[in-house]
Coordinates of C-alpha atoms in Angstrom, one line a residue:
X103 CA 32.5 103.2 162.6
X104 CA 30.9 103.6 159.1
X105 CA 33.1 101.7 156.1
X106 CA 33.8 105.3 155.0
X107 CA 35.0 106.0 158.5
X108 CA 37.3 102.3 158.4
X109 CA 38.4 103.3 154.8
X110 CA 39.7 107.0 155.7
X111 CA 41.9 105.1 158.4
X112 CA 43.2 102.3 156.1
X113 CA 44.3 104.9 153.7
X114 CA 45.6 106.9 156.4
X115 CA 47.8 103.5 157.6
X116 CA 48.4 102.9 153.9
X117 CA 50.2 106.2 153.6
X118 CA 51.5 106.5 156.9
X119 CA 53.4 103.0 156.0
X120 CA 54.6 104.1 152.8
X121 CA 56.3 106.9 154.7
X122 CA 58.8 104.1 156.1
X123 CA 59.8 102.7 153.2
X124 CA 63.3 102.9 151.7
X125 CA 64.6 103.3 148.3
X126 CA 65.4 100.0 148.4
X127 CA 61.8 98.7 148.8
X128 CA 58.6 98.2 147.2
X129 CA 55.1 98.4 147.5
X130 CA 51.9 97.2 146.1
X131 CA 48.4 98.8 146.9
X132 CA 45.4 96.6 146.7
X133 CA 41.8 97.4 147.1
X134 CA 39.8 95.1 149.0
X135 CA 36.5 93.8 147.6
X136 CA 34.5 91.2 146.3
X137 CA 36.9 91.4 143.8
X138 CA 40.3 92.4 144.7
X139 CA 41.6 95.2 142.7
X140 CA 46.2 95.9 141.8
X141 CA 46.2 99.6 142.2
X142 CA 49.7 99.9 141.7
X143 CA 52.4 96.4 141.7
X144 CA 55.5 96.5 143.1
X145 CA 56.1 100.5 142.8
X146 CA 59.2 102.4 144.5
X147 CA 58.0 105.4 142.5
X148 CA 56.2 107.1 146.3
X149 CA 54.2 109.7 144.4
X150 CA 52.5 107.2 142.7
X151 CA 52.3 105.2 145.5
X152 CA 50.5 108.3 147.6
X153 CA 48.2 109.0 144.2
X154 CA 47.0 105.4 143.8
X155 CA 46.2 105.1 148.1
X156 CA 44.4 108.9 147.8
X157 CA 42.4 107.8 144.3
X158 CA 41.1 104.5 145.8
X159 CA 37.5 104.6 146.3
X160 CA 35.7 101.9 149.4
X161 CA 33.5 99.3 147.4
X162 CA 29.9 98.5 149.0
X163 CA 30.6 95.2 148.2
X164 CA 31.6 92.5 151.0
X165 CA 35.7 91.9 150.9
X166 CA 36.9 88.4 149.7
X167 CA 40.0 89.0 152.1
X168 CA 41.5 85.2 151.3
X169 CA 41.4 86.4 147.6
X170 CA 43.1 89.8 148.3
X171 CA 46.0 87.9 150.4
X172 CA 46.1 85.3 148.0
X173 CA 46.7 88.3 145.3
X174 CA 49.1 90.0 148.1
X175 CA 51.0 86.8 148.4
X176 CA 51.6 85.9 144.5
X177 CA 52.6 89.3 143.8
X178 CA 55.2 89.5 146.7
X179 CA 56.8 86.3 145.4
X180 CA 56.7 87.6 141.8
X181 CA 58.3 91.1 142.8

């Protein structure tokens, strides 16, 4: 599949997994790129959850995926 195709089905995960969450929990949304990008940090507000996975845009650009987990990692602990 195209990385619009693979991007249209992580958003679709991102949101379908954002449906699950309590109102106890959190959630940060991260774009994946060269250079990762916090869309939203540690959120329990689910509208802007859903705005900030529908606004994200795919990069061209190939993802540093050890920097985005990195980012995912620091930000869980500082949540």
């Amino acid at each position: 599949p195209n990385g619009a195709s693979r991007f249209a089905a992580a958003q679709s995960e991102a949101l379908a997994l954002l449906d699950t969450l309590s109102g106890d929990d959190s959630m940060t949304v991260i774009r994946v790129a060269d250079k990762p990008d916090v869309l939203i940090s540690a959120s329990r507000d689910p509208l802007a959850l859903r705005a900030a996975i529908l606004a994200a845009q795919p990069s061209e650009a190939e993802a540093d995926w050890v920097a985005a987990l990195t980012l995912a990692a620091a930000d869980a602990v500082n949540a």
